PDB file of N, CA and C in Angstrom:
ATOM      1  N   UNK A   1       0.879  -1.270   0.108  1.00  0.00           N
ATOM      2  CA  UNK A   1      -0.136   0.196  -0.097  1.00  0.00           C
ATOM      3  C   UNK A   1       1.003   1.153  -0.217  1.00  0.00           C
ATOM      4  N   UNK A   2       0.188   2.143  -0.603  1.00  0.00           N
ATOM      5  CA  UNK A   2       0.996   3.561  -0.682  1.00  0.00           C
ATOM      6  C   UNK A   2       1.110   4.435   1.095  1.00  0.00           C
ATOM      7  N   UNK A   3      -0.441   3.862   1.479  1.00  0.00           N
ATOM      8  CA  UNK A   3      -0.731   5.181   2.896  1.00  0.00           C
ATOM      9  C   UNK A   3      -1.409   3.904   3.635  1.00  0.00           C
ATOM     10  N   UNK A   4      -1.347   4.023   4.529  1.00  0.00           N
ATOM     11  CA  UNK A   4      -2.394   3.398   6.034  1.00  0.00           C
ATOM     12  C   UNK A   4      -2.962   4.340   6.950  1.00  0.00           C
ATOM     13  N   UNK A   5      -4.055   4.771   7.070  1.00  0.00           N
ATOM     14  CA  UNK A   5      -4.571   6.060   7.884  1.00  0.00           C
ATOM     15  C   UNK A   5      -5.527   5.009   8.890  1.00  0.00           C
ATOM     16  N   UNK A   6      -5.319   5.541  10.349  1.00  0.00           N
ATOM     17  CA  UNK A   6      -5.809   4.537  11.173  1.00  0.00           C
ATOM     18  C   UNK A   6      -6.656   5.892  12.398  1.00  0.00           C
ATOM     19  N   UNK A   7      -8.019   5.535  12.891  1.00  0.00           N
ATOM     20  CA  UNK A   7      -8.521   6.006  13.793  1.00  0.00           C
ATOM     21  C   UNK A   7      -9.263   5.488  14.839  1.00  0.00           C
ATOM     22  N   UNK A   8      -9.911   5.815  15.898  1.00  0.00           N
ATOM     23  CA  UNK A   8     -11.056   5.175  16.671  1.00  0.00           C
ATOM     24  C   UNK A   8     -12.184   6.074  16.847  1.00  0.00           C
ATOM     25  N   UNK A   9     -13.214   5.518  16.351  1.00  0.00           N
ATOM     26  CA  UNK A   9     -14.326   6.582  16.529  1.00  0.00           C
ATOM     27  C   UNK A   9     -15.466   6.144  15.481  1.00  0.00           C
ATOM     28  N   UNK A  10     -15.804   7.053  14.853  1.00  0.00           N
ATOM     29  CA  UNK A  10     -17.024   6.869  14.055  1.00  0.00           C
ATOM     30  C   UNK A  10     -16.171   6.939  12.605  1.00  0.00           C
ATOM     31  N   UNK A  11     -17.071   6.022  11.507  1.00  0.00           N
ATOM     32  CA  UNK A  11     -16.263   5.762  10.140  1.00  0.00           C
ATOM     33  C   UNK A  11     -16.036   7.562   9.570  1.00  0.00           C
ATOM     34  N   UNK A  12     -16.617   8.172   9.717  1.00  0.00           N
ATOM     35  CA  UNK A  12     -16.693   9.475   8.923  1.00  0.00           C
ATOM     36  C   UNK A  12     -15.339  10.358  10.091  1.00  0.00           C
ATOM     37  N   UNK A  13     -15.252   9.723  10.821  1.00  0.00           N
ATOM     38  CA  UNK A  13     -13.576  10.581  11.800  1.00  0.00           C
ATOM     39  C   UNK A  13     -13.819  11.712  12.329  1.00  0.00           C
ATOM     40  N   UNK A  14     -15.249  12.117  12.398  1.00  0.00           N
ATOM     41  CA  UNK A  14     -15.544  13.256  13.567  1.00  0.00           C
ATOM     42  C   UNK A  14     -15.616  13.019  14.913  1.00  0.00           C
ATOM     43  N   UNK A  15     -14.489  14.137  15.416  1.00  0.00           N
ATOM     44  CA  UNK A  15     -14.262  14.006  16.899  1.00  0.00           C
ATOM     45  C   UNK A  15     -13.235  13.037  17.021  1.00  0.00           C
ATOM     46  N   UNK A  16     -12.672  12.247  15.790  1.00  0.00           N
ATOM     47  CA  UNK A  16     -11.430  11.674  16.251  1.00  0.00           C
ATOM     48  C   UNK A  16     -10.377  12.077  15.588  1.00  0.00           C
ATOM     49  N   UNK A  17      -8.823  11.855  16.069  1.00  0.00           N
ATOM     50  CA  UNK A  17      -7.756  11.936  14.986  1.00  0.00           C
ATOM     51  C   UNK A  17      -7.336  11.253  14.132  1.00  0.00           C
ATOM     52  N   UNK A  18      -7.393  11.216  12.917  1.00  0.00           N
ATOM     53  CA  UNK A  18      -7.033  10.521  11.903  1.00  0.00           C
ATOM     54  C   UNK A  18      -5.385  10.640  11.878  1.00  0.00           C
ATOM     55  N   UNK A  19      -4.944   9.378  11.791  1.00  0.00           N
ATOM     56  CA  UNK A  19      -3.254   9.526  12.095  1.00  0.00           C
ATOM     57  C   UNK A  19      -2.793   8.819  10.815  1.00  0.00           C
ATOM     58  N   UNK A  20      -1.719   9.001  10.225  1.00  0.00           N
ATOM     59  CA  UNK A  20      -0.821   8.225   8.824  1.00  0.00           C
ATOM     60  C   UNK A  20       0.098   7.564   9.443  1.00  0.00           C
ATOM     61  N   UNK A  21      -0.013   5.902   9.365  1.00  0.00           N
ATOM     62  CA  UNK A  21       1.172   5.216   9.533  1.00  0.00           C
ATOM     63  C   UNK A  21       2.343   5.383   9.054  1.00  0.00           C
ATOM     64  N   UNK A  22       3.213   5.276   9.776  1.00  0.00           N
ATOM     65  CA  UNK A  22       4.793   5.512   8.986  1.00  0.00           C
ATOM     66  C   UNK A  22       5.186   4.103   8.566  1.00  0.00           C
ATOM     67  N   UNK A  23       5.956   4.071   7.535  1.00  0.00           N
ATOM     68  CA  UNK A  23       6.550   3.052   7.124  1.00  0.00           C
ATOM     69  C   UNK A  23       8.338   2.900   7.682  1.00  0.00           C
ATOM     70  N   UNK A  24       8.380   1.691   7.693  1.00  0.00           N
ATOM     71  CA  UNK A  24       9.760   1.362   8.035  1.00  0.00           C
ATOM     72  C   UNK A  24      10.011   0.014   7.914  1.00  0.00           C
ATOM     73  N   UNK A  25      10.915  -0.100   7.379  1.00  0.00           N
ATOM     74  CA  UNK A  25      11.536  -1.490   6.389  1.00  0.00           C
ATOM     75  C   UNK A  25      10.224  -1.966   5.908  1.00  0.00           C
ATOM     76  N   UNK A  26       9.705  -2.999   6.121  1.00  0.00           N
ATOM     77  CA  UNK A  26       8.895  -3.331   5.267  1.00  0.00           C
ATOM     78  C   UNK A  26       7.536  -3.675   5.646  1.00  0.00           C
ATOM     79  N   UNK A  27       7.257  -2.508   6.770  1.00  0.00           N
ATOM     80  CA  UNK A  27       6.436  -2.645   7.716  1.00  0.00           C
ATOM     81  C   UNK A  27       5.724  -1.324   8.146  1.00  0.00           C
ATOM     82  N   UNK A  28       4.410  -1.414   8.726  1.00  0.00           N
ATOM     83  CA  UNK A  28       3.922  -0.275   9.106  1.00  0.00           C
ATOM     84  C   UNK A  28       3.497  -0.086  10.342  1.00  0.00           C
ATOM     85  N   UNK A  29       3.375   1.016  11.275  1.00  0.00           N
ATOM     86  CA  UNK A  29       3.256   1.063  12.087  1.00  0.00           C
ATOM     87  C   UNK A  29       2.610   2.632  12.766  1.00  0.00           C
ATOM     88  N   UNK A  30       1.725   2.950  13.825  1.00  0.00           N
ATOM     89  CA  UNK A  30       1.147   3.986  14.003  1.00  0.00           C
ATOM     90  C   UNK A  30       0.976   4.018  15.502  1.00  0.00           C
ATOM     91  N   UNK A  31       0.306   5.400  15.927  1.00  0.00           N
ATOM     92  CA  UNK A  31      -0.013   5.307  17.275  1.00  0.00           C
ATOM     93  C   UNK A  31      -1.192   6.210  17.689  1.00  0.00           C
ATOM     94  N   UNK A  32      -2.268   5.645  17.924  1.00  0.00           N
ATOM     95  CA  UNK A  32      -3.497   6.222  17.831  1.00  0.00           C
ATOM     96  C   UNK A  32      -4.135   6.506  18.972  1.00  0.00           C
ATOM     97  N   UNK A  33      -4.981   7.613  18.924  1.00  0.00           N
ATOM     98  CA  UNK A  33      -5.312   8.753  20.377  1.00  0.00           C
ATOM     99  C   UNK A  33      -6.787   8.270  20.462  1.00  0.00           C
ATOM    100  N   UNK A  34      -7.277   7.759  21.360  1.00  0.00           N
ATOM    101  CA  UNK A  34      -8.686   7.294  21.486  1.00  0.00           C
ATOM    102  C   UNK A  34      -9.358   8.662  22.068  1.00  0.00           C
ATOM    103  N   UNK A  35     -10.158   8.833  21.338  1.00  0.00           N
ATOM    104  CA  UNK A  35     -11.461  10.022  22.339  1.00  0.00           C
ATOM    105  C   UNK A  35     -11.982   9.584  23.699  1.00  0.00           C
ATOM    106  N   UNK A  36     -11.702  10.660  24.479  1.00  0.00           N
ATOM    107  CA  UNK A  36     -12.430  10.608  25.920  1.00  0.00           C
ATOM    108  C   UNK A  36     -13.782   9.662  26.024  1.00  0.00           C
ATOM    109  N   UNK A  37     -14.706  10.109  25.044  1.00  0.00           N
ATOM    110  CA  UNK A  37     -15.888   9.751  24.853  1.00  0.00           C
ATOM    111  C   UNK A  37     -16.424   8.956  23.748  1.00  0.00           C
ATOM    112  N   UNK A  38     -16.609   7.443  23.829  1.00  0.00           N
ATOM    113  CA  UNK A  38     -16.959   6.763  22.802  1.00  0.00           C
ATOM    114  C   UNK A  38     -18.003   6.429  22.562  1.00  0.00           C
ATOM    115  N   UNK A  39     -19.098   6.402  21.582  1.00  0.00           N
ATOM    116  CA  UNK A  39     -20.578   5.888  21.210  1.00  0.00           C
ATOM    117  C   UNK A  39     -20.379   4.313  20.947  1.00  0.00           C
ATOM    118  N   UNK A  40     -21.444   3.761  21.100  1.00  0.00           N
ATOM    119  CA  UNK A  40     -21.537   2.650  21.233  1.00  0.00           C
ATOM    120  C   UNK A  40     -21.158   1.736  19.491  1.00  0.00           C
ATOM    121  N   UNK A  41     -21.256   3.020  18.725  1.00  0.00           N
ATOM    122  CA  UNK A  41     -20.942   2.868  16.930  1.00  0.00           C
ATOM    123  C   UNK A  41     -19.136   2.904  16.978  1.00  0.00           C
ATOM    124  N   UNK A  42     -18.695   2.989  17.876  1.00  0.00           N
ATOM    125  CA  UNK A  42     -17.179   3.222  17.617  1.00  0.00           C
ATOM    126  C   UNK A  42     -16.386   2.238  17.076  1.00  0.00           C
ATOM    127  N   UNK A  43     -15.367   2.353  16.498  1.00  0.00           N
ATOM    128  CA  UNK A  43     -14.579   1.135  15.948  1.00  0.00           C
ATOM    129  C   UNK A  43     -13.201   1.447  15.598  1.00  0.00           C
ATOM    130  N   UNK A  44     -12.474   0.664  15.688  1.00  0.00           N
ATOM    131  CA  UNK A  44     -11.057   0.851  15.371  1.00  0.00           C
ATOM    132  C   UNK A  44     -11.140   0.809  13.648  1.00  0.00           C
ATOM    133  N   UNK A  45     -10.613   1.839  13.087  1.00  0.00           N
ATOM    134  CA  UNK A  45     -10.887   1.950  11.964  1.00  0.00           C
ATOM    135  C   UNK A  45      -9.530   1.908  10.984  1.00  0.00           C
ATOM    136  N   UNK A  46      -9.510   1.135   9.892  1.00  0.00           N
ATOM    137  CA  UNK A  46      -7.970   1.359   9.253  1.00  0.00           C
ATOM    138  C   UNK A  46      -8.407   1.459   7.370  1.00  0.00           C
ATOM    139  N   UNK A  47      -7.566   2.396   7.251  1.00  0.00           N
ATOM    140  CA  UNK A  47      -7.716   3.017   5.661  1.00  0.00           C
ATOM    141  C   UNK A  47      -6.691   2.846   4.982  1.00  0.00           C
ATOM    142  N   UNK A  48      -6.825   1.404   3.873  1.00  0.00           N
ATOM    143  CA  UNK A  48      -5.393   1.263   3.135  1.00  0.00           C
ATOM    144  C   UNK A  48      -5.722   2.048   1.896  1.00  0.00           C
ATOM    145  N   UNK A  49      -4.677   2.458   1.252  1.00  0.00           N
ATOM    146  CA  UNK A  49      -4.661   3.315   0.149  1.00  0.00           C
ATOM    147  C   UNK A  49      -3.642   2.782  -0.976  1.00  0.00           C
ATOM    148  N   UNK A  50      -4.174   2.277  -2.075  1.00  0.00           N
ATOM    149  CA  UNK A  50      -3.149   1.563  -3.382  1.00  0.00           C
ATOM    150  C   UNK A  50      -2.490   2.241  -4.065  1.00  0.00           C
ATOM    151  N   UNK A  51      -1.542   2.106  -4.652  1.00  0.00           N
ATOM    152  CA  UNK A  51      -0.360   2.778  -5.398  1.00  0.00           C
ATOM    153  C   UNK A  51      -1.426   3.555  -6.656  1.00  0.00           C
ATOM    154  N   UNK A  52      -2.556   3.333  -6.682  1.00  0.00           N
ATOM    155  CA  UNK A  52      -3.530   3.877  -7.698  1.00  0.00           C
ATOM    156  C   UNK A  52      -4.167   4.915  -7.138  1.00  0.00           C
ATOM    157  N   UNK A  53      -4.511   4.874  -5.819  1.00  0.00           N
ATOM    158  CA  UNK A  53      -4.795   6.060  -5.229  1.00  0.00           C
ATOM    159  C   UNK A  53      -6.318   5.397  -4.768  1.00  0.00           C
ATOM    160  N   UNK A  54      -6.621   4.004  -5.062  1.00  0.00           N
ATOM    161  CA  UNK A  54      -7.819   3.706  -4.487  1.00  0.00           C
ATOM    162  C   UNK A  54      -7.813   3.431  -3.223  1.00  0.00           C
ATOM    163  N   UNK A  55      -9.123   3.783  -2.395  1.00  0.00           N
ATOM    164  CA  UNK A  55      -9.023   3.054  -1.011  1.00  0.00           C
ATOM    165  C   UNK A  55     -10.160   2.421  -0.293  1.00  0.00           C
ATOM    166  N   UNK A  56      -9.903   1.535   0.501  1.00  0.00           N
ATOM    167  CA  UNK A  56     -10.930   0.478   1.560  1.00  0.00           C
ATOM    168  C   UNK A  56     -10.592   0.817   2.669  1.00  0.00           C
ATOM    169  N   UNK A  57     -11.583   1.206   3.394  1.00  0.00           N
ATOM    170  CA  UNK A  57     -11.791   1.214   4.995  1.00  0.00           C
ATOM    171  C   UNK A  57     -12.281  -0.190   5.366  1.00  0.00           C
ATOM    172  N   UNK A  58     -12.274  -0.199   6.594  1.00  0.00           N
ATOM    173  CA  UNK A  58     -12.703  -1.272   7.128  1.00  0.00           C
ATOM    174  C   UNK A  58     -12.506  -0.994   8.985  1.00  0.00           C
ATOM    175  N   UNK A  59     -13.555  -1.329   9.571  1.00  0.00           N
ATOM    176  CA  UNK A  59     -13.765  -1.248  11.009  1.00  0.00           C
ATOM    177  C   UNK A  59     -13.747  -2.577  11.736  1.00  0.00           C
ATOM    178  N   UNK A  60     -13.314  -2.441  12.794  1.00  0.00           N
ATOM    179  CA  UNK A  60     -13.003  -3.327  13.786  1.00  0.00           C
ATOM    180  C   UNK A  60     -13.737  -2.967  15.048  1.00  0.00           C
ATOM    181  N   UNK A  61     -14.807  -4.002  15.250  1.00  0.00           N
ATOM    182  CA  UNK A  61     -15.007  -3.602  16.859  1.00  0.00           C
ATOM    183  C   UNK A  61     -14.330  -3.413  17.979  1.00  0.00           C
ATOM    184  N   UNK A  62     -14.607  -2.957  18.692  1.00  0.00           N
ATOM    185  CA  UNK A  62     -14.013  -2.548  19.932  1.00  0.00           C
ATOM    186  C   UNK A  62     -14.613  -3.320  21.203  1.00  0.00           C
ATOM    187  N   UNK A  63     -13.730  -3.835  22.107  1.00  0.00           N
ATOM    188  CA  UNK A  63     -14.273  -4.707  23.089  1.00  0.00           C
ATOM    189  C   UNK A  63     -15.389  -3.585  24.258  1.00  0.00           C
ATOM    190  N   UNK A  64     -16.467  -4.203  24.675  1.00  0.00           N
ATOM    191  CA  UNK A  64     -17.496  -3.336  25.146  1.00  0.00           C
ATOM    192  C   UNK A  64     -17.026  -2.535  26.320  1.00  0.00           C
ATOM    193  N   UNK A  65     -15.593  -3.049  26.910  1.00  0.00           N
ATOM    194  CA  UNK A  65     -15.470  -2.132  28.213  1.00  0.00           C
ATOM    195  C   UNK A  65     -14.918  -0.786  27.689  1.00  0.00           C
ATOM    196  N   UNK A  66     -14.515  -1.013  26.559  1.00  0.00           N
ATOM    197  CA  UNK A  66     -13.911   0.268  25.759  1.00  0.00           C
ATOM    198  C   UNK A  66     -14.605   1.401  25.816  1.00  0.00           C
ATOM    199  N   UNK A  67     -16.477   1.236  25.766  1.00  0.00           N
ATOM    200  CA  UNK A  67     -17.073   2.063  25.361  1.00  0.00           C
ATOM    201  C   UNK A  67     -17.929   2.385  27.089  1.00  0.00           C
ATOM    202  N   UNK A  68     -17.102   1.805  28.160  1.00  0.00           N
ATOM    203  CA  UNK A  68     -17.233   2.417  29.593  1.00  0.00           C
ATOM    204  C   UNK A  68     -18.966   1.931  30.061  1.00  0.00           C
ATOM    205  N   UNK A  69     -19.463   0.955  28.996  1.00  0.00           N
ATOM    206  CA  UNK A  69     -20.578   0.191  29.659  1.00  0.00           C
ATOM    207  C   UNK A  69     -20.373  -1.031  30.784  1.00  0.00           C
TER     208      UNK A  69
END
């Protein structure tokens, strides 16, 4: 991939800080900030951009205790 972005929150990214993963050797790494308050719909989002500029975004469910339930 030419780029990877990650964030925690809603898919739109509203209220979240999207970060671009750094590349090192043949892998990527990122440090993600988690908003203080998360809605029940919050996910860990990963967006991958190909060399041609196409993007795909997938959300991973967070453990329920993350939402303060």
